[in-house]
Short mmCIF file of C-alpha atoms and ligand atoms in Angstrom, two decimals:
data_model
loop_
_atom_site.label_atom_id
_atom_site.label_comp_id
_atom_site.label_asym_id
_atom_site.label_seq_id
_atom_site.Cartn_x
_atom_site.Cartn_y
_atom_site.Cartn_z
CA MET A 21 80.12 106.15 110.76
CA ARG A 22 80.85 109.48 109.11
CA PHE A 23 83.94 111.52 109.81
CA THR A 24 84.14 115.22 109.19
CA ARG A 25 87.10 116.38 107.17
CA ARG A 26 88.24 118.40 110.17
CA ARG A 27 88.30 115.34 112.39
CA PHE A 28 90.15 113.36 109.73
CA LEU A 29 92.79 116.01 109.29
CA GLY A 30 93.20 116.23 113.05
CA GLY A 31 94.00 112.55 112.90
CA ALA A 32 96.51 113.10 110.12
CA ALA A 33 98.31 115.67 112.22
CA ALA A 34 98.42 113.23 115.12
CA ALA A 35 99.86 110.58 112.83
CA ALA A 36 102.54 113.02 111.74
CA ARG A 37 103.59 113.42 115.36
CA GLY A 38 103.90 109.68 115.68
CA GLY A 39 100.51 109.26 117.37
CA ALA A 40 97.78 106.83 116.36
CA GLY A 41 96.03 109.21 113.96
CA VAL A 42 93.84 108.47 110.98
CA TYR A 43 94.71 104.82 110.67
CA GLU A 44 92.75 104.14 113.84
CA LEU A 45 89.84 104.25 111.42
CA VAL A 46 91.05 100.93 109.97
CA ASP A 47 89.91 99.28 113.19
CA THR A 48 86.89 101.53 113.72
CA LEU A 49 85.55 101.22 110.18
CA GLY A 50 86.95 97.78 109.25
CA GLY A 51 84.79 94.69 109.27
CA GLY A 52 86.81 92.64 111.78
CA ARG A 53 90.12 90.83 111.49
CA PRO A 54 90.81 88.00 109.05
CA SER A 55 91.18 84.54 110.60
CA ARG A 56 94.75 83.26 110.42
CA ALA A 57 96.06 79.71 110.74
CA ALA A 58 98.50 78.96 113.57
CA VAL A 59 102.12 79.17 112.45
CA GLY A 60 105.35 77.55 113.56
CA ASP A 61 108.76 79.07 114.21
CA ARG A 62 109.95 82.14 112.39
CA PRO A 63 111.55 81.16 109.07
CA PRO A 64 115.24 81.92 108.41
CA GLU A 65 114.09 84.56 105.91
CA GLN A 66 112.99 87.91 107.32
CA HIS A 67 110.81 88.77 104.35
CA VAL A 68 108.69 85.60 104.37
CA LEU A 69 105.34 86.12 106.10
CA ASP A 70 102.87 83.30 105.50
CA LEU A 71 99.45 84.72 104.66
CA SER A 72 96.07 83.01 104.46
CA THR A 73 94.13 82.92 101.19
CA THR A 74 90.47 83.23 100.25
CA GLN A 75 88.41 83.31 97.08
CA SER A 76 87.54 86.46 95.17
CA GLU A 77 85.33 86.10 92.11
CA GLY A 78 86.45 82.47 91.83
CA VAL A 79 90.18 83.28 92.06
CA GLU A 80 92.47 82.41 94.98
CA VAL A 81 93.69 85.63 96.60
CA VAL A 82 96.10 86.28 99.46
CA VAL A 83 94.61 88.14 102.43
CA PRO A 84 97.13 90.88 103.25
CA PRO A 85 97.81 92.18 106.78
CA LEU A 86 95.36 94.93 107.75
CA HIS A 87 98.08 97.33 108.89
CA SER A 88 101.51 97.95 107.40
CA GLU A 89 104.13 100.50 108.33
CA VAL A 90 107.65 101.40 107.26
CA ILE A 91 110.01 103.38 109.46
CA THR A 92 113.15 104.69 107.77
CA ALA A 93 116.19 106.02 109.60
CA THR A 94 119.74 107.15 109.29
CA LEU A 95 122.37 106.28 111.89
CA GLN A 96 123.95 108.66 114.36
CA ASP A 97 127.68 108.27 114.98
CA VAL A 98 127.61 104.96 116.71
CA ASP A 99 129.66 101.98 117.87
CA LEU A 100 128.29 99.47 115.35
CA ARG A 101 128.94 96.38 117.50
CA LYS A 102 127.15 97.90 120.48
CA ALA A 103 124.24 99.04 118.33
CA GLN A 104 124.09 95.59 116.73
CA ALA A 105 123.55 93.97 120.13
CA GLU A 106 120.98 96.58 121.20
CA LEU A 107 118.89 96.28 118.06
CA GLU A 108 119.04 92.49 118.12
CA ASP A 109 117.81 92.61 121.70
CA VAL A 110 114.77 94.69 120.66
CA LEU A 111 114.02 92.41 117.70
CA SER A 112 114.29 89.30 119.88
CA GLN A 113 111.86 90.84 122.38
CA LEU A 114 109.36 91.37 119.58
CA ASP A 115 109.89 87.78 118.35
CA GLU A 116 109.15 86.45 121.82
CA LYS A 117 106.06 88.57 122.26
CA TYR A 118 104.37 88.06 118.90
CA GLU A 119 103.90 85.07 116.63
CA ALA A 120 105.28 85.10 113.10
CA SER A 121 102.05 85.91 111.30
CA PRO A 122 99.78 88.94 110.84
CA ALA A 123 97.94 87.74 113.97
CA GLY A 124 101.25 88.61 115.68
CA LEU A 125 103.82 90.79 113.93
CA GLY A 126 106.02 90.60 110.84
CA VAL A 127 109.27 92.57 111.15
CA THR A 128 111.66 92.95 108.22
CA VAL A 129 114.83 95.00 108.69
CA ALA A 130 116.40 96.18 105.43
CA TRP A 131 119.69 98.02 104.93
CA GLY A 132 120.58 100.65 102.32
CA LEU A 133 123.84 101.39 100.50
CA PRO A 134 124.78 104.22 102.92
CA TYR A 135 124.87 101.60 105.69
CA PHE A 136 127.06 99.23 103.71
CA ASP A 137 129.49 102.11 103.09
CA ARG A 138 130.04 102.10 106.87
CA VAL A 139 131.23 98.49 106.73
CA ARG A 140 132.85 98.82 103.31
CA GLY A 141 135.72 96.31 103.76
CA ALA A 142 133.44 93.44 104.82
CA ALA A 143 130.79 94.56 102.31
CA ASP A 144 133.30 94.27 99.46
CA ARG A 145 134.01 90.69 100.49
CA HIS A 146 130.49 89.48 101.33
CA LEU A 147 127.78 91.45 99.53
CA PRO A 148 126.09 89.16 96.99
CA HIS A 149 126.79 89.65 93.30
CA ASP A 150 124.27 89.27 90.48
CA ARG A 151 125.89 86.90 87.95
CA ARG A 152 123.16 87.37 85.36
CA ALA A 153 123.49 91.17 85.38
CA GLN A 154 127.20 91.19 86.29
CA LYS A 155 126.42 93.84 88.88
CA PRO A 156 126.15 94.01 92.66
CA VAL A 157 122.79 92.78 93.96
CA LEU A 158 122.26 96.10 95.77
CA LEU A 159 122.38 98.86 93.16
CA PRO A 160 122.37 102.63 93.65
CA THR A 161 118.78 103.90 93.59
CA ARG A 162 117.80 105.33 90.20
CA ARG A 163 114.87 107.02 88.47
CA PHE A 164 112.92 105.25 85.73
CA PRO A 165 111.78 106.75 82.40
CA SER A 166 108.26 107.55 83.64
CA ASP A 167 109.51 109.15 86.88
CA PRO A 168 109.41 112.92 87.07
CA ALA A 169 112.74 114.66 87.64
CA ALA A 170 111.40 115.53 91.10
CA THR A 171 111.33 111.89 92.30
CA ILE A 172 113.49 111.90 95.44
CA LEU A 173 116.19 109.22 95.62
CA GLU A 174 116.60 108.55 99.30
CA ALA A 175 119.69 107.60 101.27
CA ASN A 176 118.47 105.94 104.45
CA ASP A 177 120.69 103.52 106.33
CA VAL A 178 117.86 101.27 107.40
CA ALA A 179 114.15 100.56 106.96
CA PHE A 180 111.87 98.61 109.32
CA PHE A 181 108.87 97.04 107.59
CA LEU A 182 106.14 96.11 110.10
CA ARG A 183 103.03 94.07 109.24
CA SER A 184 100.13 93.02 111.45
CA ASP A 185 96.35 92.75 111.71
CA PHE A 186 96.73 94.53 115.08
CA ALA A 187 97.65 98.22 115.13
CA GLU A 188 98.78 97.91 118.74
CA HIS A 189 101.47 95.36 117.81
CA ILE A 190 102.90 97.83 115.31
CA ASP A 191 102.61 100.66 117.87
CA ASP A 192 104.62 98.55 120.30
CA ALA A 193 107.36 97.86 117.76
CA ARG A 194 107.47 101.54 116.74
CA ARG A 195 107.90 102.64 120.35
CA LEU A 196 110.84 100.27 120.84
CA ILE A 197 112.46 101.36 117.57
CA PHE A 198 112.00 105.06 118.39
CA ASP A 199 113.74 104.46 121.74
CA LEU A 200 116.95 103.35 120.03
CA ASP A 201 119.02 106.49 120.43
CA PHE A 202 121.44 105.64 117.62
CA LEU A 203 118.61 106.01 115.06
CA HIS A 204 117.54 109.27 113.51
CA VAL A 205 114.05 108.49 112.19
CA THR A 206 113.56 110.11 108.78
CA SER A 207 110.04 108.92 107.98
CA VAL A 208 107.08 106.88 109.16
CA ARG A 209 104.88 105.50 106.39
CA ARG A 210 101.54 104.00 107.26
CA GLY A 211 98.75 102.28 105.48
CA PHE A 212 96.29 99.46 105.24
CA ALA A 213 95.05 96.71 102.98
CA GLY A 214 91.96 94.60 102.85
CA GLY A 215 89.67 93.78 100.02
CA GLY A 216 85.93 93.46 100.20
CA PHE A 217 86.40 89.77 99.41
CA ASP A 218 83.33 89.02 101.53
CA GLY A 219 81.24 91.29 99.30
CA LYS A 220 81.15 94.09 101.87
CA GLN A 221 82.55 97.58 101.43
CA SER A 222 86.36 97.37 101.39
CA LEU A 223 88.73 99.25 103.68
CA PRO A 224 90.27 101.36 100.90
CA LYS A 225 86.82 102.56 99.86
CA LYS A 226 85.80 103.32 103.46
CA LEU A 227 88.99 105.16 104.33
CA ALA A 228 89.14 107.12 101.09
CA LEU A 229 85.55 108.27 101.68
CA ALA A 230 86.25 109.14 105.31
CA ALA A 231 89.33 111.11 104.24
CA GLY A 232 87.41 112.85 101.47
CA VAL A 233 90.19 112.34 98.91
CA PRO A 234 89.16 113.51 95.43
CA GLY A 235 87.59 110.64 93.50
CA ALA A 236 86.84 108.50 96.59
CA ASP A 237 83.19 108.14 95.60
CA LEU A 238 84.26 106.63 92.27
CA ILE A 239 86.16 103.67 93.81
CA PRO A 240 84.17 100.42 93.41
CA ASP A 241 82.65 99.43 96.75
CA THR A 242 84.52 96.16 97.28
CA SER A 243 87.87 97.18 95.74
CA GLU A 244 91.14 95.99 97.31
CA LEU A 245 93.04 98.89 95.76
CA PHE A 246 92.04 102.52 95.30
CA LEU A 247 92.38 101.84 91.55
CA GLY A 248 89.61 99.22 91.48
CA PHE A 249 91.36 95.87 90.92
CA THR A 250 92.62 93.10 93.16
CA SER A 251 96.40 93.02 93.35
CA THR A 252 97.02 90.03 95.63
CA GLN A 253 95.86 87.10 93.56
CA LYS A 254 98.03 84.16 94.52
CA ALA A 255 99.17 83.35 90.98
CA GLY A 256 100.55 86.90 90.59
CA LEU A 257 102.75 86.77 93.70
CA GLY A 258 106.05 84.94 93.94
CA PRO A 259 105.82 81.72 96.00
CA ARG A 260 107.44 81.47 99.43
CA LEU A 261 111.20 81.26 98.73
CA ILE A 262 111.44 82.35 95.08
CA ALA A 263 112.66 85.86 95.89
CA ASN A 264 115.56 84.55 98.03
CA HIS A 265 118.92 85.43 96.46
CA GLU A 266 119.81 81.77 96.03
CA THR A 267 116.61 80.27 94.60
CA LEU A 268 116.81 81.13 90.90
CA GLY A 269 120.59 80.87 90.68
CA TYR A 270 121.13 84.48 89.59
CA VAL A 271 123.33 85.29 92.55
CA ASP A 272 126.90 84.55 93.59
CA LEU A 273 126.56 84.41 97.38
CA ARG A 274 130.32 84.70 97.94
CA GLY A 275 130.63 82.61 101.11
CA GLY A 276 126.94 82.55 101.97
CA TYR A 277 126.59 85.31 104.59
CA PHE A 278 123.47 86.57 102.78
CA HIS A 279 121.97 83.12 102.02
CA GLY A 280 118.22 83.47 102.69
CA GLY A 281 118.29 87.22 102.03
CA THR A 282 116.56 89.23 99.33
CA HIS A 283 116.38 92.66 97.70
CA MET A 284 113.71 95.19 98.71
CA HIS A 285 112.61 98.27 96.81
CA LEU A 286 110.57 100.89 98.65
CA SER A 287 108.76 103.74 96.94
CA HIS A 288 105.83 106.04 97.49
CA ILE A 289 103.45 106.45 94.57
CA SER A 290 100.62 108.95 94.52
CA GLU A 291 97.49 108.15 92.54
CA ASP A 292 95.20 110.52 90.65
CA LEU A 293 91.88 108.78 91.29
CA GLU A 294 89.77 111.33 89.45
CA ALA A 295 91.86 111.06 86.29
CA TRP A 296 91.66 107.25 86.50
CA TYR A 297 87.91 106.95 86.97
CA LEU A 298 86.75 109.95 84.94
CA ASN A 299 89.08 109.74 81.92
CA PHE A 300 89.09 105.93 81.57
CA ASP A 301 85.91 103.87 81.25
CA PHE A 302 85.83 100.34 82.71
CA GLY A 303 87.01 98.73 79.45
CA GLU A 304 90.00 101.05 79.21
CA ARG A 305 90.82 100.54 82.89
CA VAL A 306 90.97 96.77 82.28
CA LEU A 307 93.30 97.01 79.30
CA THR A 308 95.43 99.60 81.12
CA ALA A 309 95.81 97.49 84.27
CA PHE A 310 96.25 94.18 82.39
CA ALA A 311 96.67 94.20 78.61
CA PRO A 312 94.81 95.21 75.46
CA GLY A 313 92.45 92.34 74.62
CA GLN A 314 92.09 91.24 78.27
CA LYS A 315 88.59 89.84 78.74
CA ALA A 316 86.66 90.87 81.86
CA ARG A 317 83.05 90.81 82.99
CA PRO A 318 81.48 94.21 83.67
CA ASP A 319 82.90 95.54 86.96
CA GLN A 320 85.15 92.49 87.48
CA GLN A 321 87.90 93.29 89.98
CA THR A 322 89.86 90.04 90.24
CA VAL A 323 91.05 89.18 86.75
CA PRO A 324 92.84 85.78 86.67
CA GLN A 325 96.52 85.92 85.76
CA THR A 326 97.48 82.24 85.95
CA PRO A 327 100.55 81.05 84.02
CA LYS A 328 98.32 80.35 81.01
CA ASP A 329 96.86 83.89 81.03
CA VAL A 330 100.16 85.78 81.03
CA GLN A 331 101.92 87.48 78.11
CA ASP A 332 105.34 86.66 76.74
CA VAL A 333 107.49 89.10 74.77
CA ALA A 334 106.09 88.04 71.39
CA GLN A 335 102.50 88.60 72.56
CA LEU A 336 103.39 91.93 74.18
CA ASP A 337 105.16 93.06 71.01
CA GLY A 338 102.31 91.86 68.76
CA THR A 339 99.60 93.52 70.87
CA PHE A 340 101.61 96.73 70.92
CA ARG A 341 102.00 96.73 67.12
CA ARG A 342 98.23 96.23 66.70
CA THR A 343 96.99 98.66 69.34
CA GLY A 344 99.83 101.13 70.01
CA ARG A 345 99.54 100.51 73.75
CA PHE A 346 100.31 98.08 76.52
CA GLY A 347 98.94 97.28 79.97
CA HIS A 348 100.54 97.16 83.41
CA SER A 349 100.61 93.42 84.20
CA GLY A 350 101.00 92.35 80.55
CA SER A 351 104.09 94.49 79.99
CA ILE A 352 105.72 93.31 83.21
CA GLN A 353 105.00 89.57 82.78
CA PRO A 354 107.89 88.84 80.36
CA THR A 355 110.18 89.84 83.26
CA SER A 356 108.06 88.97 86.30
CA ARG A 357 107.28 85.37 85.30
CA LEU A 358 109.65 82.44 84.85
CA GLN A 359 110.32 81.93 81.16
CA GLN A 360 111.10 78.24 81.74
CA ASP A 361 110.70 75.63 84.50
CA HIS A 362 113.22 75.94 87.31
CA VAL A 363 114.22 73.63 90.16
CA GLY A 364 115.31 75.46 93.31
CA PRO A 365 118.30 74.35 95.43
CA ASP A 366 115.92 72.62 97.87
CA GLY A 367 114.31 70.62 95.03
CA THR A 368 111.16 72.78 94.75
CA VAL A 369 109.90 72.84 91.16
CA TYR A 370 108.86 76.26 89.86
CA PRO A 371 106.96 75.81 86.59
CA LYS A 372 107.25 78.20 83.64
CA GLY A 373 104.91 81.16 84.21
CA THR A 374 105.45 81.27 88.00
CA ALA A 375 105.60 84.84 89.37
CA ILE A 376 108.98 85.91 90.81
CA PRO A 377 108.54 89.20 92.71
CA GLN A 378 106.76 89.27 96.05
CA ARG A 379 104.75 92.49 96.19
CA ALA A 380 103.87 93.71 99.68
CA ASP A 381 102.54 97.17 98.83
CA PHE A 382 99.73 98.77 100.77
CA ASN A 383 97.24 101.62 100.34
CA THR A 384 98.02 104.87 102.06
CA LEU A 385 96.53 108.28 102.74
CA ASP A 386 99.95 109.66 103.75
CA ASN A 387 101.03 112.71 101.79
CA PRO A 388 103.62 111.39 101.23
CA PHE A 389 104.47 110.11 104.74
CA ALA A 390 102.68 110.04 108.09
CA PHE A 391 105.81 111.60 109.59
CA SER A 392 108.72 113.23 107.80
CA ALA A 393 111.88 114.59 109.41
CA HIS A 394 112.43 116.68 106.25
CA GLN A 395 109.03 118.18 105.59
CA ALA A 396 110.18 120.77 103.04
CA ARG A 397 112.27 118.28 101.04
CA ASP A 398 109.56 115.62 101.16
CA ASN A 399 106.76 118.08 100.22
CA TRP A 400 104.96 116.91 103.32
CA SER A 401 101.33 117.85 103.85
CA SER A 402 98.68 117.00 106.43
CA GLU A 403 96.03 116.80 103.65
CA PRO A 404 95.31 113.11 103.02
CA ALA A 405 96.13 111.86 99.53
CA ALA A 406 95.53 108.52 97.79
CA GLY A 407 98.62 106.46 97.09
CA VAL A 408 100.54 103.31 97.79
CA HIS A 409 103.68 102.59 99.72
CA PHE A 410 105.20 100.16 97.27
CA VAL A 411 107.30 97.38 98.80
CA ILE A 412 108.58 94.57 96.60
CA PHE A 413 111.04 91.73 97.14
CA ASN A 414 113.08 90.45 94.18
CA PRO A 415 116.12 88.13 94.11
CA THR A 416 118.30 91.06 92.95
CA GLY A 417 118.18 94.81 92.35
CA ASP A 418 118.62 94.24 88.63
CA ASP A 419 115.62 91.89 88.67
CA PHE A 420 113.56 94.70 90.20
CA GLU A 421 114.88 97.14 87.59
CA ARG A 422 113.92 94.78 84.75
CA ASN A 423 110.34 94.69 86.10
CA ARG A 424 110.13 98.42 86.65
CA LEU A 425 111.63 99.21 83.25
CA ALA A 426 109.12 96.80 81.69
CA MET A 427 106.34 98.86 83.28
CA ASP A 428 107.69 101.73 81.11
CA GLY A 429 107.80 99.56 77.96
CA VAL A 430 111.43 98.39 78.04
CA LEU A 431 111.60 94.77 76.84
CA PRO A 432 114.00 92.22 78.37
CA ASP A 433 116.41 92.66 75.41
CA GLY A 434 116.56 96.43 76.06
CA ARG A 435 114.32 97.44 73.14
CA LYS A 436 111.82 100.16 74.07
CA LEU A 437 108.19 100.15 72.96
CA ASP A 438 107.74 103.60 71.52
CA VAL A 439 105.16 105.52 73.55
CA PRO A 440 105.58 108.92 75.16
CA GLN A 441 106.47 108.61 78.84
CA ARG A 442 103.48 108.93 81.16
CA SER A 443 100.99 108.66 78.27
CA ARG A 444 97.81 106.60 78.75
CA ALA A 445 99.05 104.22 76.05
CA GLN A 446 101.53 103.12 78.68
CA GLY A 447 99.64 101.35 81.42
CA PHE A 448 99.03 103.03 84.73
CA ASN A 449 101.84 105.53 84.35
CA SER A 450 99.71 108.52 83.40
CA VAL A 451 97.82 108.42 86.73
CA LEU A 452 100.76 107.48 88.98
CA THR A 453 103.56 109.68 90.29
CA THR A 454 106.47 108.23 92.22
CA THR A 455 107.61 110.70 94.84
CA HIS A 456 110.39 108.73 96.63
CA ARG A 457 112.49 105.63 96.00
CA GLN A 458 115.22 103.57 97.64
CA ASN A 459 116.79 100.11 97.23
CA PHE A 460 117.64 97.96 100.25
CA LEU A 461 119.13 94.56 101.02
CA VAL A 462 117.25 92.31 103.43
CA PRO A 463 119.73 90.02 105.21
CA PRO A 464 118.58 86.63 106.49
CA ARG A 465 117.13 86.73 110.00
CA ARG A 466 120.39 85.58 111.62
CA HIS A 467 122.15 88.73 110.32
CA ARG A 468 119.26 91.17 110.47
CA SER A 469 120.91 93.52 112.98
CA PHE A 470 123.76 95.60 111.53
CA PRO A 471 124.86 92.96 109.00
CA LEU A 472 128.65 92.48 108.69
CA ALA A 473 129.39 94.79 111.67
CA GLU A 474 130.81 91.84 113.64
CA LEU A 475 133.40 91.26 110.90
C1 HEM B 516 100.00 102.45 92.45
C2 HEM B 516 100.76 101.62 91.83
C3 HEM B 516 100.35 100.25 91.35
C4 HEM B 516 99.14 99.68 91.29
C5 HEM B 516 97.80 100.26 91.69
C6 HEM B 516 99.34 98.34 90.77
C7 HEM B 516 98.34 97.43 90.53
C8 HEM B 516 98.53 96.17 90.01
C9 HEM B 516 97.48 95.27 89.64
C10 HEM B 516 95.98 95.56 89.73
C11 HEM B 516 98.08 94.15 89.20
C12 HEM B 516 97.40 92.88 88.65
C13 HEM B 516 96.75 91.99 89.59
C14 HEM B 516 97.51 90.82 90.14
O1 HEM B 516 98.52 90.35 89.56
O2 HEM B 516 97.08 90.34 91.21
C15 HEM B 516 99.50 94.33 89.29
C16 HEM B 516 100.44 93.41 88.96
C17 HEM B 516 101.80 93.60 89.07
N1 HEM B 516 102.42 94.77 89.38
FE1 HEM B 516 101.54 96.47 89.88
N2 HEM B 516 100.67 98.16 90.53
C18 HEM B 516 101.31 99.31 90.86
C19 HEM B 516 102.65 99.58 90.78
C20 HEM B 516 103.60 98.64 90.45
C21 HEM B 516 105.01 98.89 90.42
C22 HEM B 516 105.70 100.20 90.74
C23 HEM B 516 105.60 97.73 90.09
C24 HEM B 516 107.10 97.56 89.97
C25 HEM B 516 107.68 96.85 89.08
C26 HEM B 516 104.56 96.74 89.91
C27 HEM B 516 104.75 95.41 89.63
C28 HEM B 516 103.76 94.52 89.40
C29 HEM B 516 104.02 93.14 89.12
C30 HEM B 516 105.37 92.45 89.09
C31 HEM B 516 102.78 92.56 88.90
C32 HEM B 516 102.48 91.10 88.58
C33 HEM B 516 102.61 90.89 87.11
C34 HEM B 516 102.42 89.41 86.85
O3 HEM B 516 103.42 88.68 87.01
O4 HEM B 516 101.30 89.03 86.53
N3 HEM B 516 103.36 97.33 90.13
N4 HEM B 516 99.75 95.59 89.78
#
């Protein structure tokens, strides 16, 4: 089915008003819903959503939810205890209605520093502390070396992260959240994921073409990401509980209120598809996304990154000295992978080379959001644009910062690989622009509604 640009933009405007909009095309153009195994009760963690896997080019890959959405909000002047009960009531309704998988609905409620300032006394006593970094787990949001000065550091109280294969489940949750009169919704961020793992044209390719974003025709047909590679291979994503505060022992839980919680970073990144596909040939795209020297078959999209394929600091340093450049995954791996075996508090063994962060990012055509309450500040436009809403769970904010700094060439010991910021010698950075960022804390499910307010 072909969509005129006019019709697409009409959809974008509808999305901006909170209507269904362009992302209806995910269901119209998509090739059906993935099959999902039955699941049990919701886990104590809010961020854990068990996902099925499949094979892509001989590699096990996680099948992400088709639809994802983030709603951010600030709080009106409000009685926190009353609001706590009201929000918990809404969340419990959703739990009862939908199962805890993408066949139902995943809901993760995350809280920002401005919220914890409202409960400062209890926060000072209970917020987890990062022993390794000797810093609070929830850090003020910052820019990174490759960020432009214009990157907006946001100050939302709360973010709702919704995931489902069914748009109508997310619509339902959004309606209930919008009805909470103590929330002032600041943004709605929408998107989709779904690789052409079955060999058919992928959703990102179809939607980019339908939207007519520059460079859409250059995206490989079966690509899971606009940038042409698979990003959900199982070995590259942290296993189930590894991103919990308590699992790797970095965190002092100070009484345990946040046991089972995690840290969430949320950003919007816009992608220059034309620069990526026209200025970089396939070979350079591989070394930019992975590492110089990475072997790949022509047009390979899923490039294995098992523990034996990943780089340590010495390899990263050596490759950089030889080639003057580094890749995205390769530069991050000295911080994103366990450097030695670890046994979690529940006895789970995590071998050296296991991935730590749980990435839950999704493709978007928002520019930068589907809805913005601050259109001038957010540089909002109804023109679709290629990007990702980047969502990642790490045990601590410092752990996220180590990964993100590594993406800019900062080694775990603080040394910086010497390349100009945003140059093509430095991984993806020259084709990516981060427009917005914020750090959040995700409490365990039992404290998901207005954490600490009852104290
Ligand atoms: C538009 C932006 C981005 C794109 C298109 C992208 C794409 C990719 C791809 C293709 C991979 C390798 C495939 C895989 O492991 O399955 C990867 C790995 C990874 N990326 Fe990104 N990425 C982006 C931004 C970021 C950002 C902002 C971070 C923040 C730190 C990040 C963190 C990671 C991590 C931790 C890995 C796994 C490295 C490993 O342990 O092997 N990415 N990304």
